[in-house]
Tab-separated table of C-alpha atoms and ligand atoms in Angstrom:
chain	number	residue	atom	x	y	z
Z	1	MET	CA	29.214	14.247	-2.446
Z	2	LYS	CA	26.269	15.020	-4.732
Z	3	PRO	CA	22.950	15.670	-2.936
Z	4	LYS	CA	20.920	12.579	-2.049
Z	5	ILE	CA	18.189	11.413	-4.417
Z	6	TRP	CA	15.470	9.635	-2.452
Z	7	LEU	CA	13.310	6.718	-3.476
Z	8	SER	CA	10.113	8.579	-2.593
Z	9	SER	CA	9.997	11.756	-0.535
Z	10	PRO	CA	7.157	13.981	0.721
Z	11	HIS	CA	5.860	16.516	-1.811
Z	12	MET	CA	3.738	19.327	-0.382
Z	13	SER	CA	1.315	21.475	-2.376
Z	14	GLY	CA	1.591	24.627	-0.257
Z	15	ALA	CA	-2.083	24.455	0.730
Z	16	GLU	CA	-1.301	22.285	3.772
Z	17	GLN	CA	-0.211	25.219	5.926
Z	18	THR	CA	-3.469	27.069	5.302
Z	19	TYR	CA	-5.421	24.211	6.856
Z	20	ILE	CA	-2.977	23.821	9.717
Z	21	LYS	CA	-3.001	27.551	10.413
Z	22	GLU	CA	-6.790	27.471	10.459
Z	23	ALA	CA	-6.628	24.685	13.042
Z	24	PHE	CA	-4.273	26.754	15.206
Z	25	ASP	CA	-6.256	29.982	14.745
Z	26	THR	CA	-9.475	28.285	15.892
Z	27	ASN	CA	-7.663	26.198	18.536
Z	28	TRP	CA	-8.851	22.977	16.835
Z	29	VAL	CA	-5.466	21.486	17.715
Z	30	ALA	CA	-7.253	18.690	19.491
Z	31	PRO	CA	-9.116	16.494	19.547
Z	32	LEU	CA	-11.103	16.144	16.319
Z	33	GLY	CA	-12.407	18.944	14.191
Z	34	PRO	CA	-13.232	20.345	10.773
Z	35	ASN	CA	-10.054	19.112	9.067
Z	36	VAL	CA	-10.805	15.489	9.965
Z	37	ASN	CA	-14.320	15.747	8.515
Z	38	GLY	CA	-13.005	17.725	5.556
Z	39	PHE	CA	-10.288	15.189	4.759
Z	40	GLU	CA	-12.735	12.287	5.061
Z	41	ASN	CA	-15.151	14.073	2.711
Z	42	ASP	CA	-12.346	14.806	0.226
Z	43	LEU	CA	-11.362	11.122	0.180
Z	44	GLN	CA	-14.970	10.041	-0.165
Z	45	SER	CA	-15.574	12.398	-3.117
Z	46	TYR	CA	-12.368	11.230	-4.740
Z	47	LEU	CA	-13.008	7.499	-4.338
Z	48	ASN	CA	-16.778	7.108	-4.613
Z	49	GLU	CA	-19.688	8.923	-2.967
Z	50	ASP	CA	-21.219	5.617	-1.831
Z	51	ILE	CA	-18.383	4.702	0.535
Z	52	HIS	CA	-17.493	5.956	4.011
Z	53	VAL	CA	-14.061	6.967	5.287
Z	54	ALA	CA	-12.655	6.993	8.826
Z	55	ALA	CA	-9.343	8.894	9.096
Z	56	LEU	CA	-6.944	7.031	11.375
Z	57	ALA	CA	-3.429	7.231	12.771
Z	58	SER	CA	-1.924	4.883	10.169
Z	59	GLY	CA	-2.623	2.286	7.505
Z	60	THR	CA	-1.533	-0.343	10.015
Z	61	SER	CA	-4.174	0.748	12.530
Z	62	ALA	CA	-6.782	0.679	9.733
Z	63	LEU	CA	-5.801	-2.931	8.944
Z	64	HIS	CA	-5.975	-3.826	12.624
Z	65	LEU	CA	-9.465	-2.320	13.023
Z	66	SER	CA	-10.593	-4.091	9.807
Z	67	LEU	CA	-9.746	-7.451	11.326
Z	68	ILE	CA	-11.473	-6.506	14.594
Z	69	LEU	CA	-14.616	-5.433	12.680
Z	70	LEU	CA	-14.603	-8.796	10.891
Z	71	GLY	CA	-14.376	-10.631	14.214
Z	72	VAL	CA	-10.911	-12.110	13.634
Z	73	GLY	CA	-9.632	-13.514	16.906
Z	74	TYR	CA	-7.338	-15.956	18.628
Z	75	GLY	CA	-6.659	-19.130	16.652
Z	76	ASP	CA	-8.289	-17.892	13.423
Z	77	GLU	CA	-6.549	-17.976	10.057
Z	78	VAL	CA	-6.290	-14.987	7.715
Z	79	ILE	CA	-5.013	-15.197	4.152
Z	80	CYS	CA	-2.513	-12.511	3.099
Z	81	GLN	CA	-0.499	-11.719	-0.014
Z	82	SER	CA	3.098	-12.811	0.634
Z	83	LYS	CA	4.690	-10.155	-1.536
Z	84	THR	CA	3.885	-7.050	0.490
Z	85	PHE	CA	5.169	-4.789	3.240
Z	86	SER	CA	5.061	-6.428	6.684
Z	87	ALA	CA	2.315	-4.060	7.895
Z	88	SER	CA	-0.210	-6.016	5.771
Z	89	ALA	CA	0.436	-9.123	7.874
Z	90	ASN	CA	1.370	-7.876	11.363
Z	91	PRO	CA	-2.203	-6.990	12.460
Z	92	ILE	CA	-3.207	-10.641	11.879
Z	93	VAL	CA	-0.750	-11.549	14.619
Z	94	TYR	CA	-1.927	-8.657	16.857
Z	95	GLN	CA	-5.277	-10.491	16.905
Z	96	GLY	CA	-3.681	-13.803	17.847
Z	97	ALA	CA	-4.553	-15.228	14.433
Z	98	THR	CA	-2.274	-17.058	11.980
Z	99	PRO	CA	-1.308	-15.566	8.601
Z	100	ILE	CA	-1.539	-17.874	5.572
Z	101	PHE	CA	0.664	-16.529	2.778
Z	102	ILE	CA	-0.172	-16.651	-0.934
Z	103	ASP	CA	2.389	-16.208	-3.702
Z	104	SER	CA	2.123	-13.799	-6.660
Z	105	GLU	CA	1.205	-14.109	-10.326
Z	106	LYS	CA	3.458	-12.601	-12.995
Z	107	GLU	CA	1.073	-10.114	-14.647
Z	108	THR	CA	0.606	-7.745	-11.683
Z	109	TRP	CA	2.990	-9.273	-9.078
Z	110	ASN	CA	0.028	-9.481	-6.685
Z	111	MET	CA	-1.955	-12.342	-5.097
Z	112	CYS	CA	-2.173	-15.338	-7.425
Z	113	PRO	CA	-5.849	-16.392	-7.832
Z	114	GLU	CA	-4.913	-20.069	-8.444
Z	115	GLN	CA	-2.803	-20.290	-5.297
Z	116	LEU	CA	-5.550	-18.476	-3.383
Z	117	GLU	CA	-8.141	-21.075	-4.308
Z	118	ILE	CA	-5.762	-23.967	-3.591
Z	119	ALA	CA	-5.110	-22.470	-0.157
Z	120	ILE	CA	-8.784	-21.911	0.684
Z	121	LYS	CA	-9.660	-25.500	-0.251
Z	122	ASP	CA	-6.715	-26.853	1.711
Z	123	ARG	CA	-7.445	-24.810	4.846
Z	124	ILE	CA	-11.109	-25.843	4.746
Z	125	SER	CA	-10.094	-29.501	4.338
Z	126	LYS	CA	-7.839	-29.099	7.386
Z	127	GLY	CA	-10.849	-27.889	9.369
Z	128	LYS	CA	-10.555	-24.087	9.336
Z	129	LYS	CA	-12.175	-21.709	6.914
Z	130	PRO	CA	-10.062	-18.515	6.647
Z	131	LYS	CA	-11.731	-15.502	8.255
Z	132	ALA	CA	-10.515	-12.889	5.748
Z	133	ILE	CA	-8.364	-12.352	2.656
Z	134	ILE	CA	-5.875	-9.457	2.392
Z	135	PRO	CA	-4.785	-8.779	-1.200
Z	136	VAL	CA	-2.502	-5.798	-1.967
Z	137	HIS	CA	-2.166	-3.478	-4.983
Z	138	LEU	CA	1.612	-3.476	-4.640
Z	139	TYR	CA	3.574	-0.465	-5.960
Z	140	GLY	CA	0.210	0.895	-7.143
Z	141	MET	CA	-0.537	-1.912	-9.623
Z	142	PRO	CA	-4.113	-3.154	-9.149
Z	143	TYR	CA	-4.385	-6.856	-8.312
Z	144	LYS	CA	-6.589	-9.132	-10.430
Z	145	ALA	CA	-9.714	-7.902	-8.706
Z	146	ASP	CA	-12.278	-9.831	-10.778
Z	147	GLU	CA	-10.644	-13.188	-10.052
Z	148	ILE	CA	-9.737	-12.532	-6.402
Z	149	HIS	CA	-13.152	-11.166	-5.463
Z	150	SER	CA	-15.095	-13.854	-7.293
Z	151	ILE	CA	-13.142	-16.559	-5.430
Z	152	ALA	CA	-13.707	-14.739	-2.125
Z	153	LYS	CA	-17.425	-14.502	-2.873
Z	154	ARG	CA	-17.695	-18.153	-3.878
Z	155	TYR	CA	-16.322	-19.227	-0.494
Z	156	GLY	CA	-18.041	-16.448	1.462
Z	157	ILE	CA	-14.814	-14.938	2.827
Z	158	PRO	CA	-14.600	-11.136	3.322
Z	159	VAL	CA	-11.793	-9.174	1.654
Z	160	VAL	CA	-9.707	-6.479	3.365
Z	161	GLU	CA	-8.238	-4.570	0.434
Z	162	ASP	CA	-4.776	-3.170	1.224
Z	163	SER	CA	-4.725	-0.041	-0.912
Z	164	ALA	CA	-1.891	1.628	1.028
Z	165	GLU	CA	0.228	2.050	-2.108
Z	166	SER	CA	-2.519	2.555	-4.680
Z	167	LEU	CA	-4.503	5.728	-4.036
Z	168	GLY	CA	-5.088	7.083	-7.561
Z	169	SER	CA	-4.979	3.655	-9.240
Z	170	HIS	CA	-8.019	2.011	-10.779
Z	171	TYR	CA	-9.171	-1.264	-12.263
Z	172	LYS	CA	-11.802	-1.397	-15.041
Z	173	GLY	CA	-12.806	2.139	-14.099
Z	174	GLN	CA	-13.273	1.434	-10.372
Z	175	ASN	CA	-10.943	3.174	-7.902
Z	176	CYS	CA	-8.561	1.121	-5.796
Z	177	GLY	CA	-9.659	1.527	-2.207
Z	178	THR	CA	-13.289	0.656	-3.035
Z	179	PHE	CA	-13.048	-3.072	-3.853
Z	180	GLY	CA	-12.898	-4.688	-0.434
Z	181	ASP	CA	-15.608	-5.404	2.102
Z	182	LEU	CA	-13.251	-3.088	3.977
Z	183	SER	CA	-10.325	-1.196	2.431
Z	184	ILE	CA	-7.377	0.671	3.877
Z	185	LEU	CA	-5.252	3.633	2.769
Z	186	SER	CA	-1.924	4.927	4.084
Z	187	PHE	CA	-0.544	8.466	4.223
Z	188	ASN	CA	2.849	7.468	5.571
Z	189	GLY	CA	5.806	9.679	4.648
Z	190	ASN	CA	6.790	7.802	1.497
Z	191	LYS	CA	3.303	7.245	0.031
Z	192	ILE	CA	1.773	9.042	-2.967
Z	193	ILE	CA	0.247	11.592	-0.603
Z	194	THR	CA	1.387	11.955	2.983
Z	195	THR	CA	0.093	13.529	6.173
Z	196	SER	CA	3.537	12.870	7.751
Z	197	GLY	CA	1.882	9.728	9.115
Z	198	GLY	CA	-1.710	8.574	8.854
Z	199	GLY	CA	-4.168	6.210	7.285
Z	200	ALA	CA	-7.826	5.573	6.622
Z	201	LEU	CA	-10.393	2.825	6.748
Z	202	VAL	CA	-12.877	2.730	3.872
Z	203	THR	CA	-16.198	1.079	4.701
Z	204	ARG	CA	-19.382	0.145	2.796
Z	205	THR	CA	-21.822	1.246	5.500
Z	206	PRO	CA	-22.068	4.228	7.867
Z	207	GLU	CA	-22.468	1.747	10.752
Z	208	GLN	CA	-19.062	0.175	10.036
Z	209	LYS	CA	-17.479	3.619	9.980
Z	210	GLN	CA	-19.184	4.544	13.238
Z	211	LYS	CA	-17.938	1.351	14.894
Z	212	ALA	CA	-14.381	2.016	13.642
Z	213	VAL	CA	-14.431	5.592	14.942
Z	214	PHE	CA	-15.796	4.365	18.294
Z	215	LEU	CA	-13.027	1.758	18.643
Z	216	SER	CA	-10.340	4.198	17.452
Z	217	THR	CA	-11.240	6.749	20.135
Z	218	GLN	CA	-10.889	4.443	23.172
Z	219	ALA	CA	-14.366	2.858	22.900
Z	220	ARG	CA	-16.071	5.310	25.217
Z	221	ASP	CA	-19.722	4.508	25.803
Z	222	ALA	CA	-22.263	7.321	26.167
Z	223	ALA	CA	-22.019	8.393	29.811
Z	224	PRO	CA	-20.816	11.496	31.733
Z	225	HIS	CA	-18.045	9.372	33.288
Z	226	TYR	CA	-15.733	6.977	31.396
Z	227	GLU	CA	-17.778	3.848	30.721
Z	228	HIS	CA	-16.510	0.915	28.646
Z	229	THR	CA	-18.116	-2.214	27.230
Z	230	HIS	CA	-15.385	-2.764	24.592
Z	231	ILE	CA	-11.608	-2.729	24.418
Z	232	GLY	CA	-10.638	0.552	22.774
Z	233	TYR	CA	-7.714	1.858	20.732
Z	234	ASN	CA	-6.099	5.252	20.299
Z	235	TYR	CA	-6.077	5.132	16.504
Z	236	ARG	CA	-7.856	8.313	15.362
Z	237	MET	CA	-6.197	10.924	13.119
Z	238	SER	CA	-5.645	14.358	14.675
Z	239	ASN	CA	-7.098	17.560	13.279
Z	240	ILE	CA	-3.609	18.957	12.545
Z	241	VAL	CA	-2.550	15.912	10.591
Z	242	ALA	CA	-5.850	15.912	8.675
Z	243	GLY	CA	-5.083	19.503	7.614
Z	244	ILE	CA	-1.987	18.230	5.810
Z	245	GLY	CA	-4.199	15.619	4.160
Z	246	ARG	CA	-6.643	18.238	2.859
Z	247	GLY	CA	-3.773	20.132	1.282
Z	248	GLN	CA	-2.384	16.942	-0.237
Z	249	MET	CA	-5.718	16.014	-1.808
Z	250	THR	CA	-5.491	19.156	-3.966
Z	251	ILE	CA	-2.488	17.710	-5.811
Z	252	LEU	CA	-3.102	13.952	-5.727
Z	253	ASP	CA	-3.895	13.740	-9.437
Z	254	SER	CA	-0.784	15.686	-10.399
Z	255	HIS	CA	1.304	13.380	-8.202
Z	256	VAL	CA	-0.132	10.405	-10.098
Z	257	LYS	CA	0.733	12.114	-13.373
Z	258	ASN	CA	4.310	12.832	-12.268
Z	259	ARG	CA	4.905	9.311	-10.978
Z	260	ARG	CA	3.543	7.791	-14.163
Z	261	SER	CA	5.768	10.070	-16.203
Z	262	ASN	CA	8.839	8.939	-14.166
Z	263	HIS	CA	7.951	5.373	-15.055
Z	264	ASP	CA	7.453	6.258	-18.751
Z	265	LEU	CA	10.816	8.007	-18.833
Z	266	TYR	CA	12.625	4.959	-17.353
Z	267	PHE	CA	10.699	2.668	-19.711
Z	268	ASN	CA	11.469	4.683	-22.845
Z	269	THR	CA	15.126	5.041	-21.886
Z	270	PHE	CA	15.790	1.395	-21.000
Z	271	LYS	CA	13.194	-0.655	-22.884
Z	272	ASN	CA	15.806	-1.953	-25.316
Z	273	PHE	CA	18.275	-2.990	-22.613
Z	274	GLU	CA	18.484	-6.778	-22.572
Z	275	GLN	CA	19.147	-6.866	-18.834
Z	276	ILE	CA	16.130	-4.723	-17.843
Z	277	THR	CA	12.429	-5.556	-17.991
Z	278	PHE	CA	9.390	-3.619	-16.823
Z	279	LEU	CA	5.904	-4.496	-15.583
Z	280	PRO	CA	3.390	-3.354	-18.216
Z	281	GLU	CA	-0.197	-2.506	-17.237
Z	282	PRO	CA	-2.447	-5.409	-18.204
Z	283	GLU	CA	-5.734	-4.505	-19.962
Z	284	GLY	CA	-8.042	-2.681	-17.530
Z	285	HIS	CA	-5.319	-1.976	-14.955
Z	286	PHE	CA	-4.294	1.633	-14.302
Z	287	SER	CA	-1.377	2.006	-11.873
Z	288	ASN	CA	-0.445	5.218	-10.062
Z	289	ARG	CA	3.134	3.914	-10.512
Z	290	TRP	CA	3.809	4.801	-6.884
Z	291	LEU	CA	7.221	3.205	-7.325
Z	292	SER	CA	8.934	2.598	-10.657
Z	293	CYS	CA	10.205	-0.983	-10.538
Z	294	ILE	CA	12.481	-2.893	-12.874
Z	295	LEU	CA	13.589	-6.502	-13.090
Z	296	LEU	CA	17.243	-7.241	-13.840
Z	297	ASP	CA	18.520	-10.402	-15.533
Z	298	SER	CA	20.033	-11.763	-12.309
Z	299	LYS	CA	20.446	-11.140	-8.604
Z	300	GLU	CA	24.072	-10.148	-9.237
Z	301	THR	CA	23.103	-7.468	-11.779
Z	302	ARG	CA	20.431	-6.208	-9.403
Z	303	GLU	CA	22.827	-5.897	-6.492
Z	304	GLY	CA	25.573	-4.418	-8.691
Z	305	LEU	CA	23.207	-1.741	-9.956
Z	306	ARG	CA	21.926	-0.976	-6.452
Z	307	LEU	CA	25.482	-0.448	-5.202
Z	308	ALA	CA	26.419	1.635	-8.258
Z	309	LEU	CA	23.442	3.917	-7.555
Z	310	GLU	CA	24.326	4.091	-3.873
Z	311	LYS	CA	27.815	5.258	-4.804
Z	312	GLU	CA	26.192	8.159	-6.666
Z	313	ASN	CA	24.130	8.931	-3.522
Z	314	ILE	CA	20.974	7.634	-5.219
Z	315	GLU	CA	18.580	5.568	-3.113
Z	316	SER	CA	17.078	2.429	-4.643
Z	317	ARG	CA	15.620	-0.675	-2.949
Z	318	PRO	CA	15.146	-4.347	-3.802
Z	319	LEU	CA	11.493	-5.305	-4.330
Z	320	TRP	CA	9.843	-6.204	-1.009
Z	321	LYS	CA	11.053	-9.480	0.476
Z	322	PRO	CA	8.086	-11.872	0.578
Z	323	MET	CA	6.560	-12.511	4.003
Z	324	HIS	CA	6.996	-16.286	3.688
Z	325	GLN	CA	10.780	-15.668	3.535
Z	326	GLN	CA	10.839	-13.384	6.591
Z	327	PRO	CA	12.380	-14.963	9.696
Z	328	ILE	CA	9.431	-13.867	11.854
Z	329	PHE	CA	6.933	-15.697	9.612
Z	330	LYS	CA	9.004	-18.802	8.840
Z	331	ASP	CA	6.434	-21.138	10.421
Z	332	ALA	CA	3.370	-19.654	8.728
Z	333	PRO	CA	1.630	-21.916	6.182
Z	334	SER	CA	2.364	-20.680	2.633
Z	335	TYR	CA	1.082	-21.555	-0.846
Z	336	LEU	CA	3.900	-20.922	-3.265
Z	337	ASN	CA	4.768	-20.959	-6.963
Z	338	GLY	CA	8.207	-19.279	-6.857
Z	339	VAL	CA	7.124	-15.965	-8.407
Z	340	SER	CA	7.554	-13.628	-5.425
Z	341	ALA	CA	10.916	-15.157	-4.469
Z	342	GLU	CA	12.245	-14.512	-7.964
Z	343	LEU	CA	10.887	-10.959	-8.027
Z	344	PHE	CA	12.724	-10.316	-4.753
Z	345	GLU	CA	16.001	-11.557	-6.233
Z	346	ARG	CA	15.845	-9.659	-9.509
Z	347	GLY	CA	13.729	-6.597	-8.770
Z	348	LEU	CA	14.728	-3.029	-7.929
Z	349	CYS	CA	12.653	0.075	-7.087
Z	350	LEU	CA	14.098	3.239	-8.640
Z	351	PRO	CA	13.691	6.835	-7.405
Z	352	SER	CA	10.013	7.584	-8.024
Z	353	GLY	CA	9.036	10.787	-6.211
Z	354	SER	CA	6.542	13.182	-7.787
Z	355	ASN	CA	9.014	15.965	-6.943
Z	356	LEU	CA	12.078	14.616	-8.782
Z	357	SER	CA	13.644	17.339	-10.921
Z	358	ASN	CA	14.839	16.747	-14.489
Z	359	GLU	CA	18.423	17.045	-13.228
Z	360	GLU	CA	17.787	14.342	-10.633
Z	361	LEU	CA	16.185	12.039	-13.183
Z	362	ASP	CA	19.144	12.678	-15.496
Z	363	ARG	CA	21.524	11.671	-12.706
Z	364	VAL	CA	19.635	8.406	-12.142
Z	365	ILE	CA	19.578	7.612	-15.856
Z	366	SER	CA	23.283	8.438	-16.308
Z	367	ALA	CA	24.212	6.247	-13.343
Z	368	ILE	CA	22.272	3.303	-14.811
Z	369	ASN	CA	23.767	3.872	-18.270
Z	370	MET	CA	27.235	4.042	-16.741
Z	371	TYR	CA	26.730	0.804	-14.834
Z	372	PHE	CA	25.710	-1.103	-17.945
Z	373	ALA	CA	28.483	0.511	-20.026
Z	374	VAL	CA	31.160	-0.970	-17.773
Z	375	CYS	CA	29.636	-4.297	-16.716
T	401	LIG	C1	2.749	1.527	4.026
T	401	LIG	C2	1.979	0.269	3.946
T	401	LIG	C3	1.163	-0.160	4.996
T	401	LIG	C4	1.132	0.506	6.343
T	401	LIG	O1	0.725	1.815	6.352
T	401	LIG	P1	1.260	2.776	7.536
T	401	LIG	O2	0.439	4.017	7.306
T	401	LIG	O3	2.716	2.990	7.319
T	401	LIG	O4	0.944	2.125	8.824
T	401	LIG	C5	0.407	-1.308	4.832
T	401	LIG	N1	0.468	-2.025	3.688
T	401	LIG	C6	1.262	-1.657	2.665
T	401	LIG	C7	1.271	-2.481	1.431
T	401	LIG	C8	2.066	-0.513	2.768
T	401	LIG	O5	2.878	-0.184	1.764
């Protein structure tokens, strides 16, 4: 069996161990420490000096705290992009609120502005104004930020920007991760940079950050004993994990370059194949191309290709199954136009790691060529 080629695997810079060693040498193993502050500062400098970053245990915990900061509670409704990973939607349910799913548009595959406005009007007419909107820059492709944010503003609904897959992407010169009233990042194992597991909340004000840090460290009030006026969470990032993050920040831009070059290679190799189409970057959109995605001409071709790659020990994955089609969310109100369902049927994510060797890329390309030569 040839060695496995992964969809997206961790890619270390070498600098990570320096920061971790420093943490051990100074016994900053726990609780917080210089790496946490350092990683937060690195992210802040990278994204925009005017924002504030709280390093957390995961992107999911950052989404959960976002909803808590916005006062989302039992019986509320929160709008969420349907085509996303389930972690975008689960925290809505943690808060006892109901997710309202919005379908995609075809230019970026993200939240459709028309469906969003239809949904807002309909929910208001039914007596409940949504408490928040969660759009996602899926696979690194920025959503239509101008349209989405102007609708949100018009109705006075805050936006939680899910930038878990889009660190290094930008829209009209503004970095993804800085568009929302609150924004979240993920450093899970398969993301463009990883801390083995981790995330961050990006806030507009130092007070919001302070509140998030307070809640994420068990909501301990100032007192010599343990005193609590709030329900707390254990959501803070550790100083060891943050050391990995500092090392990863040194190579973020080169990871973006490598992932974009994977996408360009697939595009240039297969652009003339009738059965394969790609998602071009619309004007003003710059994607980190976290995952290289293709659309096949049918569900059968998609599944055939996936199995052919699997036979060669190459991992690929259908585009994310929309939340409105997930059994757990079958009763959630949804505003649909058919786009995300079709993307799920025909779409495939190809190996996209920043550490793929030329030999590995050659193997993927040969396997795809072979599949279309015989079918
Ligand atoms: C990975 C991911 C998350 C969750 O981040 P974790 O760090 O794994 O908790 C949320 N939303 C999207 C779109 C993701 O891809």
